[in-house]
Amino acid sequence: MGKIIALANQKGGVGKTTTTINLAASLAALEKKVLVVDADPQANASSGLGIDINNLRSSLYECLVNGDDPRGAIQPTKLEKLSVLPSHIDLVGAEIEMLNMEQREYVIKRLLTPLKDDYDFILIDCSPSLGLIVVNALTAADSVIIPVQCEYFALEGIGKLLNTIKIIKSKLNHSLEIEGFLMTMFDARLRVANEIYEDVKNSFKDLVFKTVIYRNITLVEASSAGEPVLLHDIESKGSQNHIELAKELISKNKS
């Protein structure tokens, strides 16, 4: 049975979507079957994996609001073992439309549970918020990866996210665990980056991934081209970092 991992941080610009795209692609390259669930109305994970978000017959929105079968909305990518349940700007309105649903916090869980046998990993790219869809994602997830940008104010808001995770664990999803804190946009030349890294390591110890994602222009270029970095430039630092991250994740989850 596959593992559902949410990537969440209500602070924007921390590399969450970039991590989702490239971790998923790296897992697929390592022969794992992967589904990316794009739970962000900006749909950057979808477009970053080459999905034409303007010509979708069905997306996560229709699955949440209309009860569409997610298998009918899932799209293939350039990588054989990687698929996407895409997002659309309509997802902005889904939270309001879900308010009157019974057990509204469990809608994504009900969608994804039947898919767990089809994939090794299901990665949910969350929006930079703590709204109902993020609560849904954390309720559906087995664990959560928290990307942390190696810059000042990096830890701003993490306390609030950890409190949200604690509440969801106690009220909605008793099995939710923190998969790890992932340091992103790291530049070893900057004193502040090294200080933030040490602060996070001292605060969260073994929960911090050994792999660090270095600041790398190729990651930005690949996203703009609508493909994972390993298809854009497999020799790049960004590609190698994410392959190492995928290996570390697989190693942590060996049964």
Coordinates of C-alpha atoms in Angstrom, one line a residue:
M1 CA 0.0 0.0 0.0
G2 CA 1.3 3.5 -0.9
K3 CA 2.1 6.3 1.4
I4 CA 0.3 9.7 1.2
I5 CA 2.7 12.6 2.0
A6 CA 1.5 16.2 2.1
L7 CA 4.0 19.0 1.5
A8 CA 2.9 21.9 3.5
N9 CA 4.0 25.3 4.8
Q10 CA 1.6 28.3 5.0
K11 CA 4.5 30.6 4.2
G12 CA 4.8 31.1 0.4
G13 CA 8.0 31.0 -1.6
V14 CA 9.7 28.2 0.3
G15 CA 10.1 25.8 -2.6
K16 CA 7.2 23.6 -1.8
T17 CA 5.8 23.1 -5.3
T18 CA 9.3 22.8 -6.8
T19 CA 10.1 20.1 -4.2
T20 CA 6.8 18.3 -5.0
I21 CA 7.5 18.3 -8.7
N22 CA 11.1 17.2 -8.5
L23 CA 10.8 14.8 -5.6
A24 CA 8.0 13.0 -7.5
A25 CA 10.0 12.9 -10.7
S26 CA 13.0 11.5 -8.8
L27 CA 11.0 8.8 -7.1
A28 CA 9.5 7.8 -10.5
A29 CA 13.1 7.7 -12.0
L30 CA 13.9 5.3 -9.1
E31 CA 11.1 3.0 -10.3
K32 CA 8.5 4.1 -7.8
K33 CA 5.0 4.6 -9.0
V34 CA 4.0 8.2 -8.0
L35 CA 0.9 10.4 -8.0
V36 CA 1.1 14.1 -7.5
V37 CA -2.2 15.6 -6.2
D38 CA -2.2 19.4 -6.9
A39 CA -4.2 20.9 -4.1
D40 CA -3.2 24.5 -4.9
P41 CA -5.5 26.7 -7.0
Q42 CA -2.5 28.2 -8.7
A43 CA -1.9 24.8 -10.3
N44 CA 1.8 25.3 -10.5
A45 CA 2.6 21.6 -9.8
S46 CA 0.3 20.7 -12.7
S47 CA 1.8 23.1 -15.2
G48 CA 5.3 22.3 -13.9
L49 CA 4.8 18.7 -14.9
G50 CA 3.6 19.6 -18.4
I51 CA -0.2 19.5 -17.9
D52 CA -2.2 21.9 -20.0
I53 CA -4.4 23.3 -17.1
N54 CA -6.6 25.3 -19.5
N55 CA -7.9 22.2 -21.3
L56 CA -8.9 19.8 -18.5
R57 CA -12.1 17.9 -18.5
S58 CA -11.8 17.1 -14.9
S59 CA -9.6 18.3 -12.0
L60 CA -9.3 18.0 -8.3
Y61 CA -12.1 20.6 -8.1
E62 CA -14.6 18.4 -9.8
C63 CA -13.6 15.5 -7.7
L64 CA -14.1 17.4 -4.5
V65 CA -17.3 19.3 -5.3
N66 CA -19.1 17.1 -7.9
G67 CA -17.8 13.7 -6.7
D68 CA -16.0 12.9 -10.0
D69 CA -13.9 9.7 -9.9
P70 CA -10.3 10.8 -9.4
R71 CA -9.1 8.0 -11.8
G72 CA -10.9 9.9 -14.6
A73 CA -9.1 13.1 -13.8
I74 CA -5.6 11.7 -13.4
Q75 CA -3.2 12.8 -16.2
P76 CA 0.0 11.1 -17.4
T77 CA 3.4 12.9 -17.6
K78 CA 6.6 12.5 -19.6
L79 CA 7.8 10.0 -16.9
E80 CA 6.1 6.7 -17.2
K81 CA 5.7 6.1 -13.5
L82 CA 4.5 9.6 -12.6
S83 CA 0.9 10.9 -12.9
V84 CA -0.9 14.0 -11.8
L85 CA -4.3 14.7 -10.3
P86 CA -4.3 18.3 -11.6
S87 CA -5.7 21.5 -10.1
H88 CA -7.5 24.5 -11.6
I89 CA -8.2 28.0 -10.6
D90 CA -11.8 26.9 -9.8
L91 CA -10.3 25.2 -6.7
V92 CA -10.4 28.7 -5.1
G93 CA -14.2 28.3 -4.6
A94 CA -14.1 24.7 -3.4
E95 CA -13.6 25.6 0.2
I96 CA -16.9 27.6 0.3
E97 CA -18.7 24.8 -1.6
M98 CA -17.4 22.2 0.8
L99 CA -18.6 24.0 3.9
N100 CA -22.0 22.3 4.1
M101 CA -20.7 18.8 3.2
E102 CA -20.9 16.1 5.8
Q103 CA -17.4 15.3 7.3
R104 CA -16.0 18.1 5.1
E105 CA -12.5 17.5 6.5
Y106 CA -12.4 14.0 5.1
V107 CA -13.3 14.7 1.4
I108 CA -9.7 14.3 0.1
K109 CA -9.1 11.2 2.3
R110 CA -12.2 9.6 0.7
L111 CA -10.9 10.4 -2.7
L112 CA -7.3 9.1 -2.2
T113 CA -7.8 6.1 0.0
P114 CA -8.9 3.9 -2.9
L115 CA -5.8 5.0 -4.9
K116 CA -3.3 3.9 -2.2
D117 CA -2.9 0.4 -3.7
D118 CA -2.1 1.9 -7.1
Y119 CA 0.9 3.9 -6.1
D120 CA 4.1 3.7 -4.0
F121 CA 3.8 7.4 -3.0
I122 CA 1.1 10.0 -3.3
L123 CA 2.4 13.5 -2.9
I124 CA -0.1 16.4 -2.1
D125 CA 1.1 19.9 -3.0
C126 CA -0.7 22.2 -0.6
S127 CA -1.4 25.8 -1.0
P128 CA 0.4 28.4 1.2
S129 CA -2.5 28.6 3.7
L130 CA -4.1 26.8 6.5
G131 CA -7.6 26.6 5.0
L132 CA -10.1 23.8 4.6
I133 CA -8.3 22.1 1.7
V134 CA -5.0 22.1 3.5
V135 CA -6.8 20.6 6.5
N136 CA -8.2 18.0 4.1
A137 CA -4.8 17.2 2.8
L138 CA -3.3 16.8 6.3
T139 CA -6.3 14.6 7.3
A140 CA -5.7 12.4 4.3
A141 CA -1.9 12.2 4.7
D142 CA 0.2 9.6 6.5
S143 CA 2.9 12.2 7.0
V144 CA 3.9 15.7 6.1
I145 CA 7.1 17.2 4.6
I146 CA 7.7 20.8 5.7
P147 CA 10.0 22.7 3.3
V148 CA 12.0 25.5 5.1
Q149 CA 13.7 28.2 3.2
C150 CA 17.2 29.0 4.3
E151 CA 16.6 32.7 4.8
Y152 CA 15.6 35.1 7.6
F153 CA 12.0 34.6 8.8
A154 CA 12.3 31.0 7.7
L155 CA 10.9 29.8 11.0
E156 CA 8.2 32.4 11.0
G157 CA 4.8 30.7 11.1
I158 CA 6.2 27.2 11.6
G159 CA 4.9 27.2 15.1
K160 CA 1.4 27.8 13.8
L161 CA 1.8 25.0 11.3
L162 CA 3.0 22.6 13.9
N163 CA 0.1 23.6 16.1
T164 CA -2.3 22.9 13.2
I165 CA -0.6 19.5 12.7
K166 CA -1.0 18.8 16.4
I167 CA -4.7 19.6 16.4
I168 CA -5.3 17.5 13.2
K169 CA -3.4 14.6 14.8
S170 CA -5.6 14.8 17.9
K171 CA -8.9 15.4 16.3
L172 CA -9.0 14.2 12.7
N173 CA -6.0 12.0 11.9
H174 CA -4.3 10.2 14.8
S175 CA -1.7 8.5 12.6
L176 CA -0.3 11.8 11.1
E177 CA 3.4 12.1 11.5
I178 CA 6.1 14.6 10.4
E179 CA 8.1 13.0 7.7
G180 CA 10.7 15.7 8.0
F181 CA 11.8 19.3 7.7
L182 CA 13.5 19.9 4.3
M183 CA 16.0 22.8 4.0
T184 CA 15.5 24.5 0.6
M185 CA 17.2 27.3 -1.4
F186 CA 20.4 26.8 0.6
D187 CA 23.5 28.9 -0.3
A188 CA 26.5 27.7 1.7
R189 CA 28.3 31.0 1.0
L190 CA 25.8 33.0 3.1
R191 CA 26.2 33.1 6.8
V192 CA 22.5 33.5 7.4
A193 CA 21.8 30.3 5.5
N194 CA 24.2 28.3 7.7
E195 CA 22.7 29.9 10.8
I196 CA 19.2 29.0 9.8
Y197 CA 20.2 25.5 9.0
E198 CA 21.9 25.1 12.4
D199 CA 18.8 26.6 14.1
V200 CA 16.5 24.1 12.4
K201 CA 18.8 21.2 13.1
N202 CA 19.0 22.2 16.8
S203 CA 15.3 22.6 17.1
F204 CA 14.1 19.5 15.2
K205 CA 17.1 17.2 15.3
D206 CA 16.5 13.9 13.6
L207 CA 13.3 15.2 11.9
V208 CA 15.5 17.3 9.5
F209 CA 16.3 15.6 6.2
K210 CA 20.0 15.0 5.7
T211 CA 19.6 16.1 2.1
V212 CA 19.6 19.8 1.5
I213 CA 18.2 21.5 -1.6
Y214 CA 20.7 24.1 -2.8
R215 CA 19.7 27.3 -4.6
N216 CA 19.9 26.4 -8.3
I217 CA 18.8 28.4 -11.3
T218 CA 18.2 25.2 -13.3
L219 CA 15.3 24.4 -11.0
V220 CA 13.6 27.7 -12.0
E221 CA 14.4 27.1 -15.7
A222 CA 12.9 23.6 -15.6
S223 CA 9.7 24.8 -13.9
S224 CA 9.3 27.5 -16.6
A225 CA 9.8 24.8 -19.3
G226 CA 7.0 22.7 -17.7
E227 CA 9.2 19.7 -16.8
P228 CA 11.1 18.3 -13.8
V229 CA 14.7 19.3 -13.5
L230 CA 16.0 15.8 -14.2
L231 CA 14.5 15.9 -17.7
H232 CA 15.8 19.4 -18.2
D233 CA 19.4 18.9 -16.9
I234 CA 20.0 15.7 -15.0
E235 CA 23.6 16.7 -14.2
S236 CA 22.5 19.9 -12.4
K237 CA 22.8 20.4 -8.7
G238 CA 19.1 20.7 -8.4
S239 CA 18.5 17.3 -10.1
Q240 CA 21.1 15.6 -8.0
N241 CA 19.8 17.1 -4.7
H242 CA 16.3 15.8 -5.5
I243 CA 17.5 12.3 -6.4
E244 CA 19.3 12.2 -3.1
L245 CA 16.1 13.3 -1.3
A246 CA 14.1 10.6 -3.1
K247 CA 16.7 8.0 -2.0
E248 CA 16.6 9.2 1.6
L249 CA 12.8 9.1 1.6
I250 CA 12.7 5.6 0.1
S251 CA 15.3 4.5 2.7
K252 CA 13.2 5.9 5.6
N253 CA 10.1 4.1 4.4
K254 CA 11.5 0.6 3.8
S255 CA 9.2 -1.9 5.3

